[in-house]
Tab-separated table of C-alpha atoms and ligand atoms in Angstrom:
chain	number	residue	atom	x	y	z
B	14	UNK	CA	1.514	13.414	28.950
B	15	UNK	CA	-1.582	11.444	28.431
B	16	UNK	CA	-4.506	11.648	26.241
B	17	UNK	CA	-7.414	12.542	28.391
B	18	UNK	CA	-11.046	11.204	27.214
B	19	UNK	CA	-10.724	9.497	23.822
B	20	UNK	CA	-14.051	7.568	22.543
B	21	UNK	CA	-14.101	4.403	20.440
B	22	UNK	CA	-17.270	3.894	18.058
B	23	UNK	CA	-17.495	0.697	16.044
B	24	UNK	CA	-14.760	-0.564	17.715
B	25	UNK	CA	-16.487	-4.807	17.684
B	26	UNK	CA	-16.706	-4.793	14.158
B	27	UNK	CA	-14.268	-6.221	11.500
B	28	UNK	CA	-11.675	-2.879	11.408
B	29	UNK	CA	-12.476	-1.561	15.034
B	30	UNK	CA	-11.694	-5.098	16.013
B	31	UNK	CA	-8.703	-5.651	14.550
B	32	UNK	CA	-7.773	-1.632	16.180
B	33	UNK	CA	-8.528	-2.987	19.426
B	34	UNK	CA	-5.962	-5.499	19.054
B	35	UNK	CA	-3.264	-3.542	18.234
B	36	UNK	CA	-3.758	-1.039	20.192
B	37	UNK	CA	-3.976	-3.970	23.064
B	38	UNK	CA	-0.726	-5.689	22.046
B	39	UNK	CA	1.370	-1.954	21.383
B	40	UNK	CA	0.240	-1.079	24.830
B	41	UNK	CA	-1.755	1.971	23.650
B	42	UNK	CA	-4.081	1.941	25.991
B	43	UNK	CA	-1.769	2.701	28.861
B	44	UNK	CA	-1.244	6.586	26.836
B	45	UNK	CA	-4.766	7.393	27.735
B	46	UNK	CA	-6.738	8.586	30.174
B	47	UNK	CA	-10.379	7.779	30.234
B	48	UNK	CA	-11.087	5.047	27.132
B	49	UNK	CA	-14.788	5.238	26.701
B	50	UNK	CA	-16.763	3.165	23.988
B	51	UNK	CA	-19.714	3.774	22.060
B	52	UNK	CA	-22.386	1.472	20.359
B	53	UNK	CA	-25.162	1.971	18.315
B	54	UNK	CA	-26.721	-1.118	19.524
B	55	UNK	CA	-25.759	-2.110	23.001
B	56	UNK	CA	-25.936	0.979	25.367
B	57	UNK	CA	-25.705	-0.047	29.558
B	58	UNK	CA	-24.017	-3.108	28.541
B	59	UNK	CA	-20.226	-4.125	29.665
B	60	UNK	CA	-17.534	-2.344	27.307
B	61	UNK	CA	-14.487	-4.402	26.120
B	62	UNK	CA	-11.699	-5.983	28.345
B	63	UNK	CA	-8.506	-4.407	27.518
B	64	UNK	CA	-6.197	-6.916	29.327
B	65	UNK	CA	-4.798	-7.301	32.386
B	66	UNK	CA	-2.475	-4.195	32.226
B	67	UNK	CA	-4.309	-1.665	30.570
B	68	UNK	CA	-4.769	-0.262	33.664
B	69	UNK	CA	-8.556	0.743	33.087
B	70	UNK	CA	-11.959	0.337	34.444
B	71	UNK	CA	-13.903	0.356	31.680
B	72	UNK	CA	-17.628	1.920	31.883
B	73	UNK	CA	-20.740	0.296	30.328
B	74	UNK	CA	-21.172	1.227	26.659
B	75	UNK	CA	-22.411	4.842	25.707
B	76	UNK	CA	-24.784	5.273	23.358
B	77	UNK	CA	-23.405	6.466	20.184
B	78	UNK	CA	-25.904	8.801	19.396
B	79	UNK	CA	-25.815	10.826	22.447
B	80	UNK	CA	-24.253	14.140	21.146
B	81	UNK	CA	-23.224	15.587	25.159
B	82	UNK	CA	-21.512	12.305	25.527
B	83	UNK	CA	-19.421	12.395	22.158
B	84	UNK	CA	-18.792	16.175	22.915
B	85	UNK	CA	-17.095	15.537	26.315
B	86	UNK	CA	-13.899	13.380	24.350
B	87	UNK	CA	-10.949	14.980	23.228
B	88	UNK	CA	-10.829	12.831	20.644
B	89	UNK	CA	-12.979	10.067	19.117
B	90	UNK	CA	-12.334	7.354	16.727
B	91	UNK	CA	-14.818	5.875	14.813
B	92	UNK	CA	-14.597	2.450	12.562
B	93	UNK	CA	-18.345	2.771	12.495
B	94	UNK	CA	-18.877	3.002	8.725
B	95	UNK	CA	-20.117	6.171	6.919
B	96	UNK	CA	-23.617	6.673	7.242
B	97	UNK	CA	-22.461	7.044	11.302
B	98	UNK	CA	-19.745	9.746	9.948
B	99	UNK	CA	-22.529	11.474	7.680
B	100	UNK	CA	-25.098	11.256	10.664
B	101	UNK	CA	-22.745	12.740	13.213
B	102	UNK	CA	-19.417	14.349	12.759
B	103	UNK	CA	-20.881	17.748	11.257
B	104	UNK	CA	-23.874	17.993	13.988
B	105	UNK	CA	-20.811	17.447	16.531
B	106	UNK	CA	-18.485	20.362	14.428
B	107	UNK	CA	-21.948	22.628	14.388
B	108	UNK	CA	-21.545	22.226	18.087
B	109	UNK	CA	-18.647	24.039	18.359
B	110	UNK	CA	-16.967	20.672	19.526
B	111	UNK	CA	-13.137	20.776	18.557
B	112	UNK	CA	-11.737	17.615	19.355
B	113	UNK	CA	-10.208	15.271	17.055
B	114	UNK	CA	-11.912	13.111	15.049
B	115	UNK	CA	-9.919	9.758	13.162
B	116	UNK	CA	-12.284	7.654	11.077
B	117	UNK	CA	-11.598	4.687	9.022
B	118	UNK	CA	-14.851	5.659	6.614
B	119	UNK	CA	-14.182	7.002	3.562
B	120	UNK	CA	-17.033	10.080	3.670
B	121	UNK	CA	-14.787	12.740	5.076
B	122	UNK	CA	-11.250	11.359	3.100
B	123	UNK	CA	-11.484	14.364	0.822
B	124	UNK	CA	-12.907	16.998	2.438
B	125	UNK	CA	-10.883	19.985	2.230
B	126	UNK	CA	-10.171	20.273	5.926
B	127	UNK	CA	-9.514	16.783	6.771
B	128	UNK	CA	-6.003	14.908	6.184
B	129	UNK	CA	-5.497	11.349	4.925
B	130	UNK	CA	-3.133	9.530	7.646
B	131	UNK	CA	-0.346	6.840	6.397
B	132	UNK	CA	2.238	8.318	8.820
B	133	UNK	CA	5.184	6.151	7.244
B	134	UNK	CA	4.673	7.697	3.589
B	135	UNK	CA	3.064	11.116	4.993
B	136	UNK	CA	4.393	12.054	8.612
B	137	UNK	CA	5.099	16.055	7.342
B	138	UNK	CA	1.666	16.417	5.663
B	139	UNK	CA	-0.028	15.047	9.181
B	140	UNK	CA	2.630	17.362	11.612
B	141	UNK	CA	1.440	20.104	8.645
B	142	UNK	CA	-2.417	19.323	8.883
B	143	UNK	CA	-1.440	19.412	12.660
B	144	UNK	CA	-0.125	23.004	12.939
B	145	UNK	CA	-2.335	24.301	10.787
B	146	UNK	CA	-5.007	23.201	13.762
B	147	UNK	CA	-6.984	20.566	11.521
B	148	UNK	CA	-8.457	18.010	13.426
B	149	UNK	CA	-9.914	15.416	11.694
B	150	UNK	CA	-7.768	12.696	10.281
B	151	UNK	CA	-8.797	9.871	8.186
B	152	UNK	CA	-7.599	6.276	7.384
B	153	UNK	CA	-7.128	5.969	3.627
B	154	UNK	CA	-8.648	3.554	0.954
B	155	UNK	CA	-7.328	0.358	1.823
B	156	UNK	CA	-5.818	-0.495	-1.294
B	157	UNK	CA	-4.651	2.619	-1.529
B	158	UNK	CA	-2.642	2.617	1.897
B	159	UNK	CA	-0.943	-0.690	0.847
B	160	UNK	CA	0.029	0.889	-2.625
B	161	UNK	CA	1.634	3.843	-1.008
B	162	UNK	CA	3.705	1.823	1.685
B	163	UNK	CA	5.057	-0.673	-1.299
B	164	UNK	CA	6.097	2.196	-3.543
B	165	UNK	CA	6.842	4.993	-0.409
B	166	UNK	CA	10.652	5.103	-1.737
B	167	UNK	CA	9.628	6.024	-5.332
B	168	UNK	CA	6.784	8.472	-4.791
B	169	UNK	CA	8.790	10.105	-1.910
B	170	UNK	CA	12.118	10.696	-4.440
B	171	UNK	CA	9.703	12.314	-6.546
B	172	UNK	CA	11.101	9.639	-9.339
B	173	UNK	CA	7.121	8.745	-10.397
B	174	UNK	CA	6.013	9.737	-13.578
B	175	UNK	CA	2.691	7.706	-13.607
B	176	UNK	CA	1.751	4.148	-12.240
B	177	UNK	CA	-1.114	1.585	-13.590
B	178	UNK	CA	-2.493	-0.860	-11.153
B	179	UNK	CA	-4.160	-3.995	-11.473
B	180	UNK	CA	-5.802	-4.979	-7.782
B	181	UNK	CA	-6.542	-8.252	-6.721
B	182	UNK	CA	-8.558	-7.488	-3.752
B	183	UNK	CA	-9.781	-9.400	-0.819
B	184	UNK	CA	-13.128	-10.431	0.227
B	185	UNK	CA	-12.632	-8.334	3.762
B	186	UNK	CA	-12.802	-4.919	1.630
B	187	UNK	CA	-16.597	-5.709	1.551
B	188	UNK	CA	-16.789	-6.662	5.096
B	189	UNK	CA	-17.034	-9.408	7.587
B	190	UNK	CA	-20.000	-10.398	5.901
B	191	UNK	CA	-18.960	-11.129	2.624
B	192	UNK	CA	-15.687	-12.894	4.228
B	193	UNK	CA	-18.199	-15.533	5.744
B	194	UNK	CA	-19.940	-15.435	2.852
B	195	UNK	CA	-16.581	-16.772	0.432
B	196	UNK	CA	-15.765	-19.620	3.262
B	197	UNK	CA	-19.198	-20.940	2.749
B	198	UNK	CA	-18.699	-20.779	-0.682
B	199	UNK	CA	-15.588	-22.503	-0.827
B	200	UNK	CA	-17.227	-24.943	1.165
B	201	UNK	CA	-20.439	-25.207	-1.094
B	202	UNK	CA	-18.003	-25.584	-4.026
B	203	UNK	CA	-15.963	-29.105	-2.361
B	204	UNK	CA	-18.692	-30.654	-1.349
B	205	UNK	CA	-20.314	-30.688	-4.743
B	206	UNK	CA	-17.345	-32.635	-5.930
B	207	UNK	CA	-16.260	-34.233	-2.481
B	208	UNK	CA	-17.475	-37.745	-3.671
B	209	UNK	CA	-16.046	-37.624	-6.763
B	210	UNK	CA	-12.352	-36.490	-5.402
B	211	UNK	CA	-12.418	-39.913	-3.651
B	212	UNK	CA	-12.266	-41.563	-7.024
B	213	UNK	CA	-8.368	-40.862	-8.616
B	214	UNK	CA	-10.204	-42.411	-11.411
B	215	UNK	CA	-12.414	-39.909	-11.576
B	216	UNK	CA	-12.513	-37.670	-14.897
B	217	UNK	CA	-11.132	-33.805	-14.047
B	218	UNK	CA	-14.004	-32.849	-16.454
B	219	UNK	CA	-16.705	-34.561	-14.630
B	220	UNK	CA	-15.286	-32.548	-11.466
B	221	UNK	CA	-15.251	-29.021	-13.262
B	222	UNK	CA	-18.409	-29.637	-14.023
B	223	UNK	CA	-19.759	-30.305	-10.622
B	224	UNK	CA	-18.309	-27.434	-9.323
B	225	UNK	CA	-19.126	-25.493	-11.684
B	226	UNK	CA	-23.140	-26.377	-11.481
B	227	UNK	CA	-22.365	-25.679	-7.696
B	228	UNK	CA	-21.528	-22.242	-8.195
B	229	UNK	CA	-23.901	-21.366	-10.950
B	230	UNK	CA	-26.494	-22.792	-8.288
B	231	UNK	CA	-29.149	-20.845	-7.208
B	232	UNK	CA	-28.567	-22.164	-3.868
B	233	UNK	CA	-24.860	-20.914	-3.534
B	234	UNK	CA	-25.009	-18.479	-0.313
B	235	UNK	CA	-24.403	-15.077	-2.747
B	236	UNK	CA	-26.625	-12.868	-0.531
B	237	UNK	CA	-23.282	-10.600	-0.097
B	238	UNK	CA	-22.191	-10.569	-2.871
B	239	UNK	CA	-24.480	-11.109	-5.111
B	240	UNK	CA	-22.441	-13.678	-7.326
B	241	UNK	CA	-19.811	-16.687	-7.025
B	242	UNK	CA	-16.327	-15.294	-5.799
B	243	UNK	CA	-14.746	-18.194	-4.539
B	244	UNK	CA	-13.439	-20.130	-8.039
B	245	UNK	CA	-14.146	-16.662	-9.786
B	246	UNK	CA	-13.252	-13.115	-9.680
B	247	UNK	CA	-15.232	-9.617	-9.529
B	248	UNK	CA	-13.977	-7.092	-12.596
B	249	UNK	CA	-15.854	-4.602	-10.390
B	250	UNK	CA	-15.742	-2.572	-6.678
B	251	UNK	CA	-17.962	-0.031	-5.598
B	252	UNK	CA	-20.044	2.047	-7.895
B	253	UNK	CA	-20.114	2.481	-11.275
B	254	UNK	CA	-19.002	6.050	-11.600
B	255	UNK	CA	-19.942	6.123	-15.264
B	256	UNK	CA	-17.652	6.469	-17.724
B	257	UNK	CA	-16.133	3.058	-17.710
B	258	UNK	CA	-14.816	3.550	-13.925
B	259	UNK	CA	-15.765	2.155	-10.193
B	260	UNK	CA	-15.591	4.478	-7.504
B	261	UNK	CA	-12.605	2.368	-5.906
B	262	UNK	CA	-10.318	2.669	-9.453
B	263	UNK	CA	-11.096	6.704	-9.078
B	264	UNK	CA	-10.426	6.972	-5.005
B	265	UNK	CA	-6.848	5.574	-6.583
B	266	UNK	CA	-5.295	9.052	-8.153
B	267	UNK	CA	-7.740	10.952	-5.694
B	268	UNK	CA	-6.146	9.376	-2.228
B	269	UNK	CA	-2.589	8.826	-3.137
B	270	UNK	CA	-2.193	12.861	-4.070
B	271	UNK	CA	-3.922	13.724	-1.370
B	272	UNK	CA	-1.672	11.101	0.727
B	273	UNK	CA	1.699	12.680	-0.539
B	274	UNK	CA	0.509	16.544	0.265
B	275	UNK	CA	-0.003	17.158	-3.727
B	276	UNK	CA	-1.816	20.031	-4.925
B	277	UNK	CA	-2.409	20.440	-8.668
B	278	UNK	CA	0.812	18.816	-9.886
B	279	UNK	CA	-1.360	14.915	-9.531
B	280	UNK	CA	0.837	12.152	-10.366
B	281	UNK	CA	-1.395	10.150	-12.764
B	282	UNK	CA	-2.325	6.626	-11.766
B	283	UNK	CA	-4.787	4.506	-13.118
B	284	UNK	CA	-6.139	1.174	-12.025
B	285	UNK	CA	-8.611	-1.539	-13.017
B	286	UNK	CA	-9.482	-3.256	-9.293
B	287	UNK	CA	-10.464	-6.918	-9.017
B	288	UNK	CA	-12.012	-8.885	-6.161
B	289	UNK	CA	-10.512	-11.979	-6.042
B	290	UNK	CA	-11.523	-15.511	-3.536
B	291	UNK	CA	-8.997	-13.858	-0.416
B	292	UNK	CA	-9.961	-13.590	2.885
B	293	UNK	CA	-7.823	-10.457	3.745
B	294	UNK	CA	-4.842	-9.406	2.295
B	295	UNK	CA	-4.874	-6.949	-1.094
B	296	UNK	CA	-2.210	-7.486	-3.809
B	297	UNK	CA	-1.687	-5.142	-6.643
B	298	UNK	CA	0.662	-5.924	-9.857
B	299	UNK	CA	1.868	-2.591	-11.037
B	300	UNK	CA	3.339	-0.964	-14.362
B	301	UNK	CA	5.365	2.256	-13.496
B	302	UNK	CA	6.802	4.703	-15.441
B	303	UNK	CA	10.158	6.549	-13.718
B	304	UNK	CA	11.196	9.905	-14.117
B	305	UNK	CA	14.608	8.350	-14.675
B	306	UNK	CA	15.765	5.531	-15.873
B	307	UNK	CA	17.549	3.584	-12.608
B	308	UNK	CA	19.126	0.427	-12.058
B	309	UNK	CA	17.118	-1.807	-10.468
B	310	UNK	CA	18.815	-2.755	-7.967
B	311	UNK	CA	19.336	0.437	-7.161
B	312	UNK	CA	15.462	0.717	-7.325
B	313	UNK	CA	14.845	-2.261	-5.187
B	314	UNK	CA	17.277	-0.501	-2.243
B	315	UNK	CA	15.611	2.886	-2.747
B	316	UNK	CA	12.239	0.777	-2.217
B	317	UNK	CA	13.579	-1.131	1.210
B	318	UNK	CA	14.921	1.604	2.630
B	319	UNK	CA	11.803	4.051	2.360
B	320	UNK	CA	9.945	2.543	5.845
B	321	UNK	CA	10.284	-0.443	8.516
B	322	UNK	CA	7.534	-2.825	7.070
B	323	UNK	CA	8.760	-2.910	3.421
B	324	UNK	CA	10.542	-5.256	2.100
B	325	UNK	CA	12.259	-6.352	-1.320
B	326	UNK	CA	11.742	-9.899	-2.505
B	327	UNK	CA	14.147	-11.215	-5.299
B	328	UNK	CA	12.540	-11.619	-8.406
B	329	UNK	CA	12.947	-15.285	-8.724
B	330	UNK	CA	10.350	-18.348	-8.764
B	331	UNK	CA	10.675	-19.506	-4.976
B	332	UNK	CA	11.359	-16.768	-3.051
B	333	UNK	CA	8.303	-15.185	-5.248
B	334	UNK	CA	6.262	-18.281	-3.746
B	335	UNK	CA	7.175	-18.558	-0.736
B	336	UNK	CA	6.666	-14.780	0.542
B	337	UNK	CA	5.026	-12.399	-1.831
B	338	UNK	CA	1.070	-14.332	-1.234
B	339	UNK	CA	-1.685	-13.303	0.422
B	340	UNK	CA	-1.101	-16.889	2.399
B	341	UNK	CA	2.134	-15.805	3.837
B	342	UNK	CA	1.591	-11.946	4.341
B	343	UNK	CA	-2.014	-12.233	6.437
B	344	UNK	CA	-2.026	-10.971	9.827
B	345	UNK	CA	1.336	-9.752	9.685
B	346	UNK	CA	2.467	-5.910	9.148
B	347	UNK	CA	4.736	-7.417	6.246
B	348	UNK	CA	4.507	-5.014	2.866
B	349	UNK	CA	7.057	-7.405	0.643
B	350	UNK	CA	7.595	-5.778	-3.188
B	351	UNK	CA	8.456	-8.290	-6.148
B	352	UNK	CA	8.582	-8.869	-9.211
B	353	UNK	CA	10.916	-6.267	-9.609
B	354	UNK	CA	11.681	-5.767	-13.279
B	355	UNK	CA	12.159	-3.469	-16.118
B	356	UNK	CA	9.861	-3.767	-18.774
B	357	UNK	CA	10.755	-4.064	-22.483
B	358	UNK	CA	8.022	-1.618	-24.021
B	359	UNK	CA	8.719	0.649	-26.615
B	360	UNK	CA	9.811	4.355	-25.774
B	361	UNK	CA	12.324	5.884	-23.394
B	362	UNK	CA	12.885	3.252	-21.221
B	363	UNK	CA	11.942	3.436	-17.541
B	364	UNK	CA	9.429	1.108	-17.452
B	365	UNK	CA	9.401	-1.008	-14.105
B	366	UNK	CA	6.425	-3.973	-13.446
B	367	UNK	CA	6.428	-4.562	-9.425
B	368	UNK	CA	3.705	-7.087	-7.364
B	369	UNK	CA	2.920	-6.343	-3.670
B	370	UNK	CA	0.803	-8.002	-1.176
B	371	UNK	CA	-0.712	-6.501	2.288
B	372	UNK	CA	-3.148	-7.249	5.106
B	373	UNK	CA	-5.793	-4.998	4.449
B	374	UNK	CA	-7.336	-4.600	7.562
B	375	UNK	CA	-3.854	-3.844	8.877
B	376	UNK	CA	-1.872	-1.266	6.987
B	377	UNK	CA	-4.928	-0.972	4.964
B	378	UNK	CA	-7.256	0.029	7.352
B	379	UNK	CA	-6.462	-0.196	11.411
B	380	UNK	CA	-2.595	0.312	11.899
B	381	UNK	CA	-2.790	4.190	10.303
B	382	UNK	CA	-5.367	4.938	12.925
B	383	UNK	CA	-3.924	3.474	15.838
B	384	UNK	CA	-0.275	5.504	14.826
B	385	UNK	CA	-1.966	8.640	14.369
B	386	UNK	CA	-3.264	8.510	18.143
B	387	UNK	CA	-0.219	7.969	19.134
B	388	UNK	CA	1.042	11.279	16.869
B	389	UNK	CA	-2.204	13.094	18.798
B	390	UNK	CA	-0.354	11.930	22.161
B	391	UNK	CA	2.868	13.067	20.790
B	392	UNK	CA	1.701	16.555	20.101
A	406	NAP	P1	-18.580	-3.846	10.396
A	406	NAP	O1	-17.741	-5.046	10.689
A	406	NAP	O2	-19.823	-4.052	9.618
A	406	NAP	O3	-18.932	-3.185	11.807
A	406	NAP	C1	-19.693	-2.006	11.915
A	406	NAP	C2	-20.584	-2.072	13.156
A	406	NAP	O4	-21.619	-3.053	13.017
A	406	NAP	C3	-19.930	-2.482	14.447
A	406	NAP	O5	-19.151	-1.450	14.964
A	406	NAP	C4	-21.131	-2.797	15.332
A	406	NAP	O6	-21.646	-1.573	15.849
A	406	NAP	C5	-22.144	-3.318	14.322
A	406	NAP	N1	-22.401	-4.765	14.455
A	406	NAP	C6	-23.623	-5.329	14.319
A	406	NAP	N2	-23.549	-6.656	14.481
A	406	NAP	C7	-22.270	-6.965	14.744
A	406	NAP	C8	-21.583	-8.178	15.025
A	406	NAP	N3	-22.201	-9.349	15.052
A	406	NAP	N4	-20.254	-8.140	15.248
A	406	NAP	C9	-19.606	-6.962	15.222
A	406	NAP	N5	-20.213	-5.775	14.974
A	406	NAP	C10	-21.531	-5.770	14.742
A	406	NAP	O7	-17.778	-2.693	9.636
A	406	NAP	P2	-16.266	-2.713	9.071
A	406	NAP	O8	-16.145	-3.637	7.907
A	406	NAP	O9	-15.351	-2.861	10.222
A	406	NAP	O10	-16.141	-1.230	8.453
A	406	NAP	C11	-16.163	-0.069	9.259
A	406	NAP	C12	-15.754	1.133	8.459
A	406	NAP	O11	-14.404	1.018	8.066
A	406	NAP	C13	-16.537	1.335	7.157
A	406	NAP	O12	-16.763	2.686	6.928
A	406	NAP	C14	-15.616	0.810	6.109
A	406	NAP	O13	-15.848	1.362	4.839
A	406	NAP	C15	-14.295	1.255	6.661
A	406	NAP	N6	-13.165	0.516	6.143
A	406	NAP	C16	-13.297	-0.797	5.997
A	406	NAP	C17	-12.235	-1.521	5.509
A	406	NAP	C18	-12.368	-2.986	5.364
A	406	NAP	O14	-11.428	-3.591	5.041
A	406	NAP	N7	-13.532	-3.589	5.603
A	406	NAP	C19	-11.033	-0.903	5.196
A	406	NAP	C20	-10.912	0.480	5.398
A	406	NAP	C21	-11.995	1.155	5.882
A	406	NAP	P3	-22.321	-1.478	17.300
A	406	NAP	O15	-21.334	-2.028	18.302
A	406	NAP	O16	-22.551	-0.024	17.442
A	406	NAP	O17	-23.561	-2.293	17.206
């Protein structure tokens, strides 16, 4: 059976993009019915070409505020961003309309009656979410998402005690803009020193100090960001929640219980979340703390085996190299784990330090959506 009307809003920015190409190359389109896609900006114009076998002829773009329009799909999924979520999705609900809704925003991630999808780690809370007739279904936090596909095989066995993360998050968690934004900065950053690279003469100090001027510059394209990312780092995403914490280290504990189904017995897990000078792939050193005290081999098989994308990398210099890096894991479904190691800390033992990378926009933000339509069609 086929999905009948589905509606995609957002679906030319960075996310809905990169959901549009998935869904092209897994053949998704071909499950459904009537595609129809939305814009906030471009109404009457032509909507996108889905290949030669999609099967589809695809109307002229809807306008995305036109409530009759939205309420005619059985489902709609939006990578629009959240002030679209806040400014529709309850006028839509006050409607009486009862289709699904997936989002990749983060406004409705906690609401009581929506479900966080990451069908790999949390397939029976989404069939449960399912049967108990809720309908909207949410991508998760990003880094989030990528923490709980590394570490599926330990939070599933139920062997976590706690976990502390250190993130070192790419530029594409703040948008395409900001990614454009880091590549001119890169560039701004050589060619203060390009002349002085020609020269193997040339003193390392006098080309610090070049680049250095280049990204204390006032003329350094920051508008994005607000401050020098390539040749630096960030010690801070999203709001300042008071207290000492941003709003993405909180959405950490928040999203992964919600994730695994967990209510009132949280699994603690703290972070402190970097941006770092990537384009788009997240990596995230963490400490653990086991319930038991396991071999880690033993750990490292119950870590491969949890889901198809996962996969253990020795804990040795080149392999480490060569495949845990944002550089070899971009634009690829890839989730290695590394670094594999018990730690020598004082206590009970039990302590395990692991490194992951993953393509944010992927697992981290388009993939879960894209699966969970599939689930809908399923159902
Ligand atoms: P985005 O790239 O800024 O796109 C949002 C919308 O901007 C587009 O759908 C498009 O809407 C409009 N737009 C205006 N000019 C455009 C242009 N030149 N090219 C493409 N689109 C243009 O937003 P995003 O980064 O994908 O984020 C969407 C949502 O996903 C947000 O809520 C975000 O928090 C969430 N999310 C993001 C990430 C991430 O990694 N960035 C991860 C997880 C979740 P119209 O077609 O209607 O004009």
């Amino acid at each position: 059976m086929k999905l009948n009307r589905v509606g995609f809003v957002g679906w030319r920015g960075m996310v809905g993009s990169v959901l549009m190409q998935r869904m092209i190359a897994e053949h998704d389109f071909s499950l459904i019915d009537q595609p129809l896609f939305f814009t906030t900006s471009q109404a009457g114009q032509p909507g996108p070409d889905l290949g030669p076998d999609s099967g589809h002829k695809i109307p002229p773009l809807v306008d995305a505020g036109d409530l009759d329009a939205l309420a005619r799909m059985d489902a709609i999924v939006s990578c629009q961003g959240g002030d679209y979520t806040q400014a529709t999705h309850a006028r839509l609900r006050s409607r009486g309309w009862c289709g699904y809704w997936l989002d990749a925003a983060s406004t409705l991630r906690m609401a009581p009656h929506s479900t966080i999808v990451l069908d790999p780690v949390n397939r029976a809370v989404i069939e449960r979410g399912l049967a108990a007739g809720q309908r909207d279904f949410i991508g998760g936090n990003c880094t989030v998402s990528l923490m709980m596909m590394a570490l599926d095989g330990l939070f599933n066995a139920g062997l976590v005690e706690w976990v502390t993360v250190m993130t070192y998050q790419a530029a594409s968690g703040g948008g395409a803009r900001q990614m454009r934004e880091l590549v001119a900065q890169m560039g701004a950053a050589h060619r203060s020193a390009e002349a002085l690279l020609t020269d193997p003469g040339r003193s390392i100090l006098d080309i610090d100090e070049a680049v250095t001027a280049a990204l204390r510059s006032a003329q350094l394209p920051a508008a994005q960001t607000g401050y020098p990312l390539a040749g630096s780092l960030l010690p801070w995403i999203d709001r300042d929640l008071g207290e000492g914490m941003s709003r993405e280290e909180w959405k950490g504990a928040a999203e992964a219980n919600k994730i695994l189904g967990h209510n009132g017995r949280a699994i603690p897990i703290e972070s402190v979340c970097i941006r770092v000078g990537v384009l788009r792939c997240h990596s995230q050193a963490f400490t653990i703390k086991l319930k038991r005290d396991l071999p880690v081999d033993e750990i490292g098989e119950m870590v491969e085996r949890a889901n198809d994308w996962v996969s253990v990398v020795a804990n040795e210099r080149e392999p480490s190299l060569a495949r845990l890096t944002p550089a070899a894991v971009t634009a690829t479904l890839d989730i290695p784990v590394g670094r594999l190691r018990k730690l020598s800390l004082n206590g009970s033992g039990g302590h395990l330090a692991a490194f992951s990378v993953g393509d944010q926009l992927l697992w981290g933000a388009a993939e879960p959506l894209r699966r969970m339509l599939r689930i809908l069609h399923q159902h």
